[in-house]
mmCIF file of N, CA, C and O and ligand atoms in Angstrom:
data_model
loop_
_atom_site.group_PDB
_atom_site.id
_atom_site.type_symbol
_atom_site.label_atom_id
_atom_site.label_comp_id
_atom_site.label_asym_id
_atom_site.label_seq_id
_atom_site.Cartn_x
_atom_site.Cartn_y
_atom_site.Cartn_z
ATOM 1 N N MET A 1 1.069 13.662 6.893
ATOM 2 C CA MET A 1 0.481 12.312 6.901
ATOM 3 C C MET A 1 -1.039 12.441 6.953
ATOM 4 O O MET A 1 -1.583 13.053 7.866
ATOM 5 N N ALA A 2 -1.707 11.907 6.015
ATOM 6 C CA ALA A 2 -3.156 12.052 5.923
ATOM 7 C C ALA A 2 -3.860 10.994 6.772
ATOM 8 O O ALA A 2 -3.319 9.919 7.024
ATOM 9 N N LEU A 3 -5.049 11.362 7.217
ATOM 10 C CA LEU A 3 -5.867 10.408 7.967
ATOM 11 C C LEU A 3 -7.046 9.987 7.100
ATOM 12 O O LEU A 3 -7.669 10.803 6.444
ATOM 13 N N ILE A 4 -7.328 8.705 7.129
ATOM 14 C CA ILE A 4 -8.472 8.200 6.380
ATOM 15 C C ILE A 4 -9.395 7.453 7.327
ATOM 16 O O ILE A 4 -9.005 7.087 8.436
ATOM 17 N N LYS A 5 -10.616 7.244 6.891
ATOM 18 C CA LYS A 5 -11.582 6.553 7.739
ATOM 19 C C LYS A 5 -11.620 5.082 7.391
ATOM 20 O O LYS A 5 -11.629 4.702 6.218
ATOM 21 N N CYS A 6 -11.670 4.265 8.438
ATOM 22 C CA CYS A 6 -11.808 2.833 8.237
ATOM 23 C C CYS A 6 -13.167 2.540 7.623
ATOM 24 O O CYS A 6 -14.184 3.077 8.063
ATOM 25 N N SER A 7 -13.184 1.708 6.610
ATOM 26 C CA SER A 7 -14.441 1.420 5.925
ATOM 27 C C SER A 7 -15.341 0.516 6.767
ATOM 28 O O SER A 7 -16.544 0.440 6.556
ATOM 29 N N GLU A 8 -14.765 -0.159 7.761
ATOM 30 C CA GLU A 8 -15.528 -1.090 8.591
ATOM 31 C C GLU A 8 -16.153 -0.405 9.798
ATOM 32 O O GLU A 8 -17.328 -0.593 10.094
ATOM 33 N N CYS A 9 -15.342 0.404 10.529
ATOM 34 C CA CYS A 9 -15.835 0.946 11.798
ATOM 35 C C CYS A 9 -15.772 2.477 11.875
ATOM 36 O O CYS A 9 -16.077 3.050 12.902
ATOM 37 N N ASP A 10 -15.382 3.122 10.795
ATOM 38 C CA ASP A 10 -15.315 4.581 10.731
ATOM 39 C C ASP A 10 -14.269 5.181 11.671
ATOM 40 O O ASP A 10 -14.263 6.376 11.919
ATOM 41 N N GLN A 11 -13.397 4.379 12.182
ATOM 42 C CA GLN A 11 -12.296 4.874 13.003
ATOM 43 C C GLN A 11 -11.330 5.639 12.098
ATOM 44 O O GLN A 11 -11.070 5.237 10.974
ATOM 45 N N THR A 12 -10.845 6.779 12.622
ATOM 46 C CA THR A 12 -9.856 7.527 11.840
ATOM 47 C C THR A 12 -8.509 6.827 11.968
ATOM 48 O O THR A 12 -8.020 6.600 13.070
ATOM 49 N N VAL A 13 -7.948 6.461 10.838
ATOM 50 C CA VAL A 13 -6.710 5.689 10.815
ATOM 51 C C VAL A 13 -5.684 6.417 9.964
ATOM 52 O O VAL A 13 -6.035 7.077 8.991
ATOM 53 N N SER A 14 -4.452 6.301 10.381
ATOM 54 C CA SER A 14 -3.380 6.878 9.571
ATOM 55 C C SER A 14 -3.325 6.195 8.212
ATOM 56 O O SER A 14 -3.529 4.990 8.105
ATOM 57 N N GLU A 15 -3.071 6.987 7.231
ATOM 58 C CA GLU A 15 -2.978 6.467 5.866
ATOM 59 C C GLU A 15 -1.839 5.455 5.755
ATOM 60 O O GLU A 15 -1.843 4.572 4.908
ATOM 61 N N GLN A 16 -0.859 5.609 6.623
ATOM 62 C CA GLN A 16 0.314 4.741 6.573
ATOM 63 C C GLN A 16 0.035 3.363 7.174
ATOM 64 O O GLN A 16 0.777 2.422 6.923
ATOM 65 N N ALA A 17 -1.035 3.275 8.008
ATOM 66 C CA ALA A 17 -1.329 2.015 8.691
ATOM 67 C C ALA A 17 -1.792 0.963 7.685
ATOM 68 O O ALA A 17 -2.518 1.262 6.747
ATOM 69 N N ALA A 18 -1.357 -0.259 7.915
ATOM 70 C CA ALA A 18 -1.749 -1.350 7.019
ATOM 71 C C ALA A 18 -3.146 -1.841 7.362
ATOM 72 O O ALA A 18 -3.879 -2.312 6.510
ATOM 73 N N SER A 19 -3.487 -1.715 8.665
ATOM 74 C CA SER A 19 -4.816 -2.160 9.063
ATOM 75 C C SER A 19 -5.353 -1.256 10.169
ATOM 76 O O SER A 19 -4.594 -0.571 10.848
ATOM 77 N N CYS A 20 -6.655 -1.274 10.365
ATOM 78 C CA CYS A 20 -7.300 -0.447 11.374
ATOM 79 C C CYS A 20 -6.915 -0.936 12.780
ATOM 80 O O CYS A 20 -7.013 -2.120 13.069
ATOM 81 N N PRO A 21 -6.469 -0.012 13.659
ATOM 82 C CA PRO A 21 -6.083 -0.435 15.011
ATOM 83 C C PRO A 21 -7.282 -0.860 15.858
ATOM 84 O O PRO A 21 -7.112 -1.544 16.869
ATOM 85 N N ARG A 22 -8.482 -0.433 15.476
ATOM 86 C CA ARG A 22 -9.662 -0.772 16.274
ATOM 87 C C ARG A 22 -10.243 -2.125 15.870
ATOM 88 O O ARG A 22 -10.454 -2.994 16.713
ATOM 89 N N CYS A 23 -10.482 -2.303 14.584
ATOM 90 C CA CYS A 23 -11.153 -3.540 14.162
ATOM 91 C C CYS A 23 -10.228 -4.472 13.369
ATOM 92 O O CYS A 23 -10.599 -5.598 13.067
ATOM 93 N N GLY A 24 -9.037 -3.990 13.063
ATOM 94 C CA GLY A 24 -8.087 -4.861 12.378
ATOM 95 C C GLY A 24 -8.364 -5.034 10.906
ATOM 96 O O GLY A 24 -7.693 -5.810 10.229
ATOM 97 N N SER A 25 -9.349 -4.280 10.430
ATOM 98 C CA SER A 25 -9.672 -4.406 9.010
ATOM 99 C C SER A 25 -8.571 -3.776 8.176
ATOM 100 O O SER A 25 -7.978 -2.766 8.550
ATOM 101 N N GLY A 26 -8.285 -4.381 7.066
ATOM 102 C CA GLY A 26 -7.262 -3.839 6.169
ATOM 103 C C GLY A 26 -7.705 -2.497 5.626
ATOM 104 O O GLY A 26 -8.873 -2.302 5.315
ATOM 105 N N ILE A 27 -6.793 -1.563 5.569
ATOM 106 C CA ILE A 27 -7.128 -0.235 5.080
ATOM 107 C C ILE A 27 -7.081 -0.236 3.558
ATOM 108 O O ILE A 27 -6.070 -0.602 2.960
ATOM 109 N N ALA A 28 -8.193 0.172 2.984
ATOM 110 C CA ALA A 28 -8.255 0.272 1.533
ATOM 111 C C ALA A 28 -7.558 1.549 1.108
ATOM 112 O O ALA A 28 -8.042 2.638 1.398
ATOM 113 N N ARG A 29 -6.441 1.379 0.517
ATOM 114 C CA ARG A 29 -5.668 2.538 0.085
ATOM 115 C C ARG A 29 -5.817 2.730 -1.410
ATOM 116 O O ARG A 29 -5.991 1.760 -2.148
ATOM 117 N N LYS A 30 -5.742 3.963 -1.815
ATOM 118 C CA LYS A 30 -5.774 4.217 -3.256
ATOM 119 C C LYS A 30 -4.502 3.628 -3.854
ATOM 120 O O LYS A 30 -3.417 3.812 -3.302
ATOM 121 N N PRO A 31 -4.635 2.931 -4.941
ATOM 122 C CA PRO A 31 -3.436 2.340 -5.548
ATOM 123 C C PRO A 31 -2.449 3.431 -5.938
ATOM 124 O O PRO A 31 -2.838 4.472 -6.447
ATOM 125 N N VAL A 32 -1.200 3.168 -5.656
ATOM 126 C CA VAL A 32 -0.159 4.150 -5.975
ATOM 127 C C VAL A 32 -0.013 4.235 -7.487
ATOM 128 O O VAL A 32 0.144 3.229 -8.163
ATOM 129 N N GLN A 33 -0.116 5.455 -7.954
ATOM 130 C CA GLN A 33 -0.006 5.662 -9.397
ATOM 131 C C GLN A 33 1.455 5.562 -9.807
ATOM 132 O O GLN A 33 2.293 6.300 -9.327
ATOM 133 N N GLU A 34 1.719 4.633 -10.683
ATOM 134 C CA GLU A 34 3.087 4.502 -11.174
ATOM 135 C C GLU A 34 3.283 5.448 -12.345
ATOM 136 O O GLU A 34 2.363 5.678 -13.120
ATOM 137 N N ALA A 35 4.465 5.977 -12.427
ATOM 138 C CA ALA A 35 4.758 6.886 -13.532
ATOM 139 C C ALA A 35 4.635 6.128 -14.839
ATOM 140 O O ALA A 35 5.255 5.082 -15.008
ATOM 141 N N PRO A 36 3.794 6.620 -15.729
ATOM 142 C CA PRO A 36 3.613 5.901 -16.992
ATOM 143 C C PRO A 36 4.885 5.931 -17.827
ATOM 144 O O PRO A 36 5.541 6.958 -17.933
ATOM 145 N N ILE A 37 5.202 4.772 -18.367
ATOM 146 C CA ILE A 37 6.392 4.685 -19.225
ATOM 147 C C ILE A 37 5.983 5.141 -20.627
ATOM 148 O O ILE A 37 5.009 4.630 -21.166
ATOM 149 N N PRO A 38 6.693 6.088 -21.178
ATOM 150 C CA PRO A 38 6.347 6.538 -22.533
ATOM 151 C C PRO A 38 6.388 5.376 -23.507
ATOM 152 O O PRO A 38 7.280 4.523 -23.443
ATOM 153 N N HIS A 39 5.400 5.342 -24.384
ATOM 154 C CA HIS A 39 5.274 4.237 -25.327
ATOM 155 C C HIS A 39 6.519 4.107 -26.191
ATOM 156 O O HIS A 39 6.956 3.002 -26.477
ATOM 157 N N SER A 40 7.080 5.252 -26.571
ATOM 158 C CA SER A 40 8.232 5.225 -27.477
ATOM 159 C C SER A 40 9.414 4.511 -26.834
ATOM 160 O O SER A 40 10.136 3.777 -27.496
ATOM 161 N N SER A 41 9.608 4.721 -25.532
ATOM 162 C CA SER A 41 10.749 4.093 -24.873
ATOM 163 C C SER A 41 10.551 2.587 -24.794
ATOM 164 O O SER A 41 11.491 1.811 -24.800
ATOM 165 N N LEU A 42 9.288 2.157 -24.705
ATOM 166 C CA LEU A 42 8.996 0.719 -24.692
ATOM 167 C C LEU A 42 9.372 0.106 -26.024
ATOM 168 O O LEU A 42 9.922 -0.990 -26.084
ATOM 169 N N ILE A 43 9.049 0.824 -27.088
ATOM 170 C CA ILE A 43 9.370 0.322 -28.426
ATOM 171 C C ILE A 43 10.880 0.233 -28.580
ATOM 172 O O ILE A 43 11.399 -0.754 -29.085
ATOM 173 N N ILE A 44 11.582 1.252 -28.102
ATOM 174 C CA ILE A 44 13.044 1.246 -28.194
ATOM 175 C C ILE A 44 13.601 0.038 -27.435
ATOM 176 O O ILE A 44 14.447 -0.687 -27.931
ATOM 177 N N THR A 45 13.060 -0.190 -26.229
ATOM 178 C CA THR A 45 13.519 -1.321 -25.426
ATOM 179 C C THR A 45 13.273 -2.624 -26.170
ATOM 180 O O THR A 45 14.124 -3.510 -26.206
ATOM 181 N N HIS A 46 12.086 -2.715 -26.783
ATOM 182 C CA HIS A 46 11.729 -3.929 -27.508
ATOM 183 C C HIS A 46 12.672 -4.143 -28.686
ATOM 184 O O HIS A 46 13.154 -5.245 -28.904
ATOM 185 N N LYS A 47 12.940 -3.052 -29.407
ATOM 186 C CA LYS A 47 13.834 -3.153 -30.559
ATOM 187 C C LYS A 47 15.232 -3.552 -30.116
ATOM 188 O O LYS A 47 15.888 -4.360 -30.755
ATOM 189 N N PHE A 48 15.645 -2.957 -29.000
ATOM 190 C CA PHE A 48 16.986 -3.256 -28.484
ATOM 191 C C PHE A 48 17.082 -4.728 -28.104
ATOM 192 O O PHE A 48 18.036 -5.417 -28.451
ATOM 193 N N LEU A 49 16.061 -5.228 -27.419
ATOM 194 C CA LEU A 49 16.059 -6.627 -26.996
ATOM 195 C C LEU A 49 16.043 -7.544 -28.204
ATOM 196 O O LEU A 49 16.726 -8.556 -28.240
ATOM 197 N N ASP A 50 15.248 -7.163 -29.195
ATOM 198 C CA ASP A 50 15.129 -7.958 -30.401
ATOM 199 C C ASP A 50 16.488 -8.067 -31.086
ATOM 200 O O ASP A 50 16.928 -9.155 -31.443
ATOM 201 N N ALA A 51 17.166 -6.919 -31.219
ATOM 202 C CA ALA A 51 18.482 -6.892 -31.845
ATOM 203 C C ALA A 51 19.471 -7.714 -31.018
ATOM 204 O O ALA A 51 20.299 -8.452 -31.557
ATOM 205 N N HIS A 52 19.346 -7.579 -29.698
ATOM 206 C CA HIS A 52 20.238 -8.289 -28.786
ATOM 207 C C HIS A 52 20.055 -9.802 -28.934
ATOM 208 O O HIS A 52 21.013 -10.552 -29.039
ATOM 209 N N LEU A 53 18.795 -10.232 -28.987
ATOM 210 C CA LEU A 53 18.506 -11.662 -29.111
ATOM 211 C C LEU A 53 18.992 -12.186 -30.444
ATOM 212 O O LEU A 53 19.494 -13.308 -30.536
ATOM 213 N N LYS A 54 18.832 -11.366 -31.497
ATOM 214 C CA LYS A 54 19.276 -11.782 -32.822
ATOM 215 C C LYS A 54 20.787 -11.956 -32.838
ATOM 216 O O LYS A 54 21.304 -12.880 -33.449
ATOM 217 N N SER A 55 21.487 -11.040 -32.165
ATOM 218 C CA SER A 55 22.956 -11.133 -32.150
ATOM 219 C C SER A 55 23.389 -12.352 -31.357
ATOM 220 O O SER A 55 24.378 -13.006 -31.685
ATOM 221 N N ILE A 56 22.636 -12.696 -30.323
ATOM 222 C CA ILE A 56 22.946 -13.900 -29.547
ATOM 223 C C ILE A 56 22.734 -15.135 -30.419
ATOM 224 O O ILE A 56 23.570 -16.037 -30.468
ATOM 225 N N ALA A 57 21.626 -15.143 -31.164
ATOM 226 C CA ALA A 57 21.323 -16.262 -32.045
ATOM 227 C C ALA A 57 22.399 -16.405 -33.103
ATOM 228 O O ALA A 57 22.816 -17.514 -33.440
ATOM 229 N N LYS A 58 22.865 -15.257 -33.617
ATOM 230 C CA LYS A 58 23.917 -15.255 -34.628
ATOM 231 C C LYS A 58 25.208 -15.846 -34.044
ATOM 232 O O LYS A 58 25.866 -16.679 -34.662
ATOM 233 N N ALA A 59 25.526 -15.403 -32.831
ATOM 234 C CA ALA A 59 26.749 -15.867 -32.172
ATOM 235 C C ALA A 59 26.665 -17.375 -31.934
ATOM 236 O O ALA A 59 27.645 -18.097 -32.104
ATOM 237 N N GLU A 60 25.477 -17.831 -31.578
ATOM 238 C CA GLU A 60 25.289 -19.267 -31.338
ATOM 239 C C GLU A 60 25.484 -20.054 -32.629
ATOM 240 O O GLU A 60 26.097 -21.119 -32.644
ATOM 241 N N MET A 61 24.950 -19.508 -33.723
ATOM 242 C CA MET A 61 25.078 -20.148 -35.024
ATOM 243 C C MET A 61 26.545 -20.229 -35.425
ATOM 244 O O MET A 61 27.017 -21.256 -35.914
ATOM 245 N N MET A 62 27.282 -19.140 -35.194
ATOM 246 C CA MET A 62 28.697 -19.102 -35.515
ATOM 247 C C MET A 62 29.451 -20.158 -34.716
ATOM 248 O O MET A 62 30.306 -20.863 -35.255
ATOM 249 N N CYS A 63 29.081 -20.264 -33.435
ATOM 250 C CA CYS A 63 29.734 -21.249 -32.573
ATOM 251 C C CYS A 63 29.508 -22.646 -33.106
ATOM 252 O O CYS A 63 30.413 -23.467 -33.163
ATOM 253 N N ARG A 64 28.270 -22.897 -33.533
ATOM 254 C CA ARG A 64 27.940 -24.218 -34.070
ATOM 255 C C ARG A 64 28.701 -24.499 -35.344
ATOM 256 O O ARG A 64 29.208 -25.599 -35.556
ATOM 257 N N LEU A 65 28.768 -23.491 -36.214
ATOM 258 C CA LEU A 65 29.487 -23.639 -37.492
ATOM 259 C C LEU A 65 30.944 -23.963 -37.238
ATOM 260 O O LEU A 65 31.532 -24.832 -37.860
ATOM 261 N N PHE A 66 31.526 -23.222 -36.272
ATOM 262 C CA PHE A 66 32.951 -23.425 -35.998
ATOM 263 C C PHE A 66 33.207 -24.775 -35.333
ATOM 264 O O PHE A 66 34.238 -25.397 -35.589
ATOM 265 N N SER A 67 32.261 -25.207 -34.526
ATOM 266 C CA SER A 67 32.463 -26.494 -33.844
ATOM 267 C C SER A 67 32.326 -27.662 -34.816
ATOM 268 O O SER A 67 32.826 -28.744 -34.575
ATOM 269 N N MET A 68 31.608 -27.412 -35.932
ATOM 270 C CA MET A 68 31.439 -28.460 -36.931
ATOM 271 C C MET A 68 32.729 -28.675 -37.718
ATOM 272 O O MET A 68 33.006 -29.785 -38.155
ATOM 273 N N VAL A 69 33.472 -27.570 -37.877
ATOM 274 C CA VAL A 69 34.691 -27.649 -38.709
ATOM 275 C C VAL A 69 35.773 -28.485 -38.021
ATOM 276 O O VAL A 69 35.902 -28.441 -36.841
HETATM 277 ZN ZN1 ZN B 101 -11.818 -0.297 11.689
#
């Protein structure tokens, strides 16, 4: 567990703490790096969703056609 310094009062605070125990100032933490999603997988997801939505639209159209008959 790493210790960081409070930006307000220089008190050493646990990295896990949400705020400084001495002055109550919020601890500025480095933003957690999220694992980058590969661009290709995003495209695949997009294509999949697109195909999925199209099939839903098709199914809806079929339902309408059949309900008209
Ligand atoms: Zn402090």
